[in-house]
């Protein structure tokens, strides 16, 4: 069964860059799946950030404009998220997830990132 | 962006009750809808995808229906472990969007 595990700094300064990794276990990042990032601000709903597919196609949520970079490192079997120019509004639990048909069928446990000076 | 509106935002029910949660899309999404269950401090878990297909391992008391703009998630007989927050998500077009969530509480 596929397992995903997010990692990265829990605290980022305003205007800095949030960088997270998601390690995939018991499955290949090269499989014919797409991989997504989703976030959830404390006490609020879920927000889709974007996805990257084995084909190389990447789709982002335009609400983040050009601040988001999603990539895959095949040698490490992991995907990554970078979000730059962060503000307090970017404080959230960040999840990585595998895309099944189009649903998110496997999720990481999530990692809380706080933006604060 | 496609707006997803869930109702109710919260509901109180008892073990054994039948509960229905609705999700309305701001435009036609065919059957590209998924339902997730989320417990406090945990990641969401997919229950239903393609509007009505039960994810493997999910109890049969969960069911989904609908197409176009109107969808429902039904729990036929609530169990103690079902008290959680439920989210719908459209996967018809980018950016994928979620409903605001429905919190199911014990009466």
Short mmCIF file of C-alpha atoms in Angstrom, two decimals:
data_model
loop_
_atom_site.label_atom_id
_atom_site.label_comp_id
_atom_site.label_asym_id
_atom_site.label_seq_id
_atom_site.Cartn_x
_atom_site.Cartn_y
_atom_site.Cartn_z
CA UNK A 1 0.00 0.00 0.00
CA UNK A 2 1.38 3.35 -1.06
CA UNK A 3 2.58 5.58 1.77
CA UNK A 4 3.43 9.25 1.59
CA UNK A 5 5.35 11.32 4.13
CA UNK A 6 5.75 15.07 4.05
CA UNK A 7 8.80 16.79 5.51
CA UNK A 8 10.17 20.29 5.77
CA UNK A 9 10.57 23.27 8.08
CA UNK A 10 7.67 23.92 10.41
CA UNK A 11 8.37 27.65 10.55
CA UNK A 12 9.02 30.04 7.68
CA UNK A 13 9.56 33.79 7.90
CA UNK A 14 7.27 36.18 6.04
CA UNK A 15 8.42 36.85 2.46
CA UNK A 16 10.49 33.67 2.62
CA UNK A 17 10.09 30.41 0.71
CA UNK A 18 8.20 27.39 1.96
CA UNK A 19 9.87 24.17 0.77
CA UNK A 20 8.39 20.75 1.39
CA UNK A 21 9.18 17.24 0.23
CA UNK A 22 6.94 14.21 0.03
CA UNK A 23 8.57 10.79 0.08
CA UNK A 24 6.66 7.99 -1.62
CA UNK A 25 7.03 4.47 -0.24
CA UNK A 26 5.67 1.12 -1.48
CA UNK A 27 4.99 2.72 -4.83
CA UNK A 28 6.82 4.47 -7.62
CA UNK A 29 6.66 8.17 -8.37
CA UNK A 30 7.13 7.02 -11.98
CA UNK A 31 3.80 5.18 -11.97
CA UNK A 32 1.03 6.33 -14.26
CA UNK A 33 -0.36 8.60 -11.58
CA UNK A 34 -0.43 12.25 -10.83
CA UNK A 35 0.59 13.64 -7.46
CA UNK A 36 -1.02 16.57 -5.69
CA UNK A 37 -0.48 19.09 -2.94
CA UNK A 38 -3.41 20.22 -0.79
CA UNK A 39 -3.39 22.55 2.19
CA UNK A 40 -5.69 23.29 5.10
CA UNK A 41 -5.40 26.45 7.19
CA UNK A 42 -6.11 25.87 10.89
CA UNK A 43 -9.84 25.34 11.43
CA UNK A 44 -10.65 25.84 7.76
CA UNK A 45 -11.39 23.83 4.63
CA UNK A 46 -9.18 22.13 2.08
CA UNK A 47 -7.49 23.97 -0.77
CA UNK A 48 -6.02 22.26 -3.82
CA UNK A 49 -2.59 23.71 -4.65
CA UNK A 50 -1.65 21.78 -7.75
CA UNK A 51 -0.56 18.50 -9.27
CA UNK A 52 2.23 16.99 -11.33
CA UNK A 53 1.85 13.94 -13.52
CA UNK A 54 4.21 11.24 -14.73
CA UNK A 55 3.90 12.78 -18.18
CA UNK A 56 5.43 15.98 -16.87
CA UNK A 57 2.17 17.91 -17.03
CA UNK A 58 1.75 20.34 -14.14
CA UNK A 59 -1.41 22.15 -13.13
CA UNK A 60 -1.49 24.89 -10.50
CA UNK A 61 -4.21 26.72 -8.66
CA UNK A 62 -4.15 30.19 -10.26
CA UNK A 63 -5.00 31.74 -6.88
CA UNK A 64 -1.34 31.38 -5.98
CA UNK A 65 -0.32 33.10 -9.20
CA UNK A 66 3.30 32.25 -9.97
CA UNK A 67 4.41 31.57 -6.39
CA UNK A 68 4.16 27.79 -6.65
CA UNK A 69 6.65 25.28 -8.03
CA UNK A 70 5.84 21.56 -8.00
CA UNK A 71 8.44 19.06 -9.10
CA UNK A 72 9.36 15.38 -8.98
CA UNK A 73 12.73 13.85 -8.15
CA UNK A 74 12.59 10.39 -9.69
CA UNK A 75 15.93 9.35 -8.18
CA UNK A 76 14.60 10.01 -4.67
CA UNK A 77 11.04 8.84 -5.39
CA UNK A 78 9.65 12.06 -4.02
CA UNK A 79 7.79 15.16 -5.00
CA UNK A 80 8.39 18.69 -3.84
CA UNK A 81 6.53 21.92 -3.28
CA UNK A 82 7.96 25.41 -3.19
CA UNK A 83 5.84 28.42 -2.35
CA UNK A 84 7.60 31.75 -2.31
CA UNK A 85 6.80 35.19 -0.92
CA UNK A 86 4.82 33.60 1.91
CA UNK A 87 2.58 35.51 4.29
CA UNK A 88 0.64 34.53 7.39
CA UNK A 89 -2.19 33.46 5.07
CA UNK A 90 0.00 30.56 3.94
CA UNK A 91 0.02 29.06 7.44
CA UNK A 92 -1.59 25.66 7.03
CA UNK A 93 -1.22 21.91 7.22
CA UNK A 94 0.21 20.83 3.88
CA UNK A 95 -0.64 17.41 2.48
CA UNK A 96 0.72 15.49 -0.47
CA UNK A 97 -1.58 12.97 -2.10
CA UNK A 98 -1.69 10.53 -4.96
CA UNK A 99 -4.30 11.01 -7.65
CA UNK A 100 -6.29 7.88 -8.52
CA UNK A 101 -8.71 8.33 -11.39
CA UNK A 102 -9.12 11.94 -10.32
CA UNK A 103 -9.80 11.44 -6.62
CA UNK A 104 -7.02 11.72 -4.05
CA UNK A 105 -6.70 8.11 -2.98
CA UNK A 106 -3.60 8.12 -0.78
CA UNK A 107 -2.59 10.99 1.49
CA UNK A 108 0.37 11.81 3.65
CA UNK A 109 -0.18 12.60 7.32
CA UNK A 110 0.32 16.30 6.67
CA UNK A 111 2.83 18.78 8.02
CA UNK A 112 2.03 22.09 9.71
CA UNK A 113 3.88 25.08 8.34
CA UNK A 114 3.58 28.35 10.22
CA UNK A 115 4.59 31.67 8.70
CA UNK A 116 5.83 33.99 11.39
CA UNK A 117 8.76 36.21 12.19
CA UNK B 1 -13.28 28.42 -10.60
CA UNK B 2 -16.10 26.00 -9.82
CA UNK B 3 -17.66 26.75 -6.44
CA UNK B 4 -18.70 23.78 -4.31
CA UNK B 5 -21.34 24.41 -1.67
CA UNK B 6 -22.11 21.82 0.99
CA UNK B 7 -25.13 21.71 3.21
CA UNK B 8 -25.60 21.61 6.03
CA UNK B 9 -22.38 23.06 7.46
CA UNK B 10 -22.96 20.98 10.55
CA UNK B 11 -25.40 18.33 11.61
CA UNK B 12 -26.12 16.53 14.87
CA UNK B 13 -27.28 12.94 14.72
CA UNK B 14 -27.43 9.77 16.78
CA UNK B 15 -25.93 6.34 16.29
CA UNK B 16 -28.20 4.41 13.94
CA UNK B 17 -29.57 7.50 12.19
CA UNK B 18 -29.59 7.95 8.44
CA UNK B 19 -27.77 11.11 7.39
CA UNK B 20 -27.59 12.85 4.05
CA UNK B 21 -25.12 15.58 3.10
CA UNK B 22 -25.49 17.52 -0.11
CA UNK B 23 -22.96 19.20 -2.36
CA UNK B 24 -23.85 21.59 -5.14
CA UNK B 25 -21.49 22.67 -7.91
CA UNK B 26 -21.69 26.10 -9.51
CA UNK B 27 -21.58 24.46 -12.95
CA UNK B 28 -21.96 21.03 -14.50
CA UNK B 29 -19.22 18.66 -13.34
CA UNK B 30 -20.71 15.45 -14.77
CA UNK B 31 -19.85 12.79 -12.15
CA UNK B 32 -16.38 14.07 -11.33
CA UNK B 33 -17.05 14.32 -7.62
CA UNK B 34 -15.36 12.73 -4.63
CA UNK B 35 -16.31 12.59 -0.96
CA UNK B 36 -13.75 12.53 1.86
CA UNK B 37 -13.99 11.89 5.58
CA UNK B 38 -11.62 13.73 7.91
CA UNK B 39 -11.14 13.17 11.61
CA UNK B 40 -9.42 15.73 13.86
CA UNK B 41 -5.67 15.84 13.33
CA UNK B 42 -5.83 13.33 10.49
CA UNK B 43 -5.59 13.48 6.71
CA UNK B 44 -8.77 13.17 4.67
CA UNK B 45 -9.72 9.70 3.49
CA UNK B 46 -11.57 9.11 0.24
CA UNK B 47 -14.96 7.42 0.63
CA UNK B 48 -16.62 7.83 -2.74
CA UNK B 49 -15.28 8.80 -6.16
CA UNK B 50 -16.89 9.38 -9.54
CA UNK B 51 -19.95 10.47 -7.54
CA UNK B 52 -21.09 6.95 -6.64
CA UNK B 53 -18.18 4.48 -6.62
CA UNK B 54 -17.34 3.21 -3.16
CA UNK B 55 -13.59 3.24 -2.46
CA UNK B 56 -12.20 -0.19 -1.63
CA UNK B 57 -12.44 -0.93 2.07
CA UNK B 58 -15.11 1.67 2.81
CA UNK B 59 -18.20 0.28 4.57
CA UNK B 60 -21.28 -0.17 2.43
CA UNK B 61 -23.35 2.10 4.70
CA UNK B 62 -21.74 4.96 2.77
CA UNK B 63 -23.21 5.75 -0.63
CA UNK B 64 -23.06 8.60 -3.09
CA UNK B 65 -25.31 9.77 -5.88
CA UNK B 66 -25.85 12.61 -8.29
CA UNK B 67 -24.57 14.09 -11.50
CA UNK B 68 -24.33 17.49 -13.08
CA UNK B 69 -24.54 19.98 -10.25
CA UNK B 70 -26.26 18.18 -7.36
CA UNK B 71 -24.76 15.37 -5.31
CA UNK B 72 -25.46 13.57 -2.07
CA UNK B 73 -23.53 11.49 0.41
CA UNK B 74 -25.67 9.20 2.52
CA UNK B 75 -24.72 7.25 5.61
CA UNK B 76 -27.44 4.68 6.08
CA UNK B 77 -26.92 3.86 9.75
CA UNK B 78 -24.46 6.02 11.67
CA UNK B 79 -21.75 4.30 13.61
CA UNK B 80 -19.67 5.92 16.39
CA UNK B 81 -16.61 6.08 14.12
CA UNK B 82 -18.53 8.10 11.49
CA UNK B 83 -18.55 11.31 13.52
CA UNK B 84 -16.15 13.44 11.52
CA UNK B 85 -16.02 16.21 8.93
CA UNK B 86 -17.00 15.40 5.35
CA UNK B 87 -15.70 17.22 2.29
CA UNK B 88 -16.76 17.08 -1.34
CA UNK B 89 -14.33 17.83 -4.16
CA UNK B 90 -14.90 18.43 -7.84
CA UNK B 91 -12.38 16.99 -10.28
CA UNK B 92 -14.03 18.08 -13.51
CA UNK B 93 -11.76 21.01 -14.23
CA UNK B 94 -8.75 22.81 -12.83
CA UNK B 95 -8.38 24.18 -10.27
CA UNK B 96 -9.96 21.33 -8.37
CA UNK B 97 -12.07 22.74 -5.55
CA UNK B 98 -13.52 21.50 -2.29
CA UNK B 99 -16.69 22.27 -0.44
CA UNK B 100 -16.40 24.04 2.90
CA UNK B 101 -16.99 20.82 4.83
CA UNK B 102 -19.84 19.37 6.87
CA UNK B 103 -19.19 18.54 10.51
CA UNK B 104 -21.16 15.54 11.71
CA UNK B 105 -21.56 15.63 15.48
CA UNK B 106 -23.07 13.35 18.05
CA UNK B 107 -26.52 14.40 19.27
#
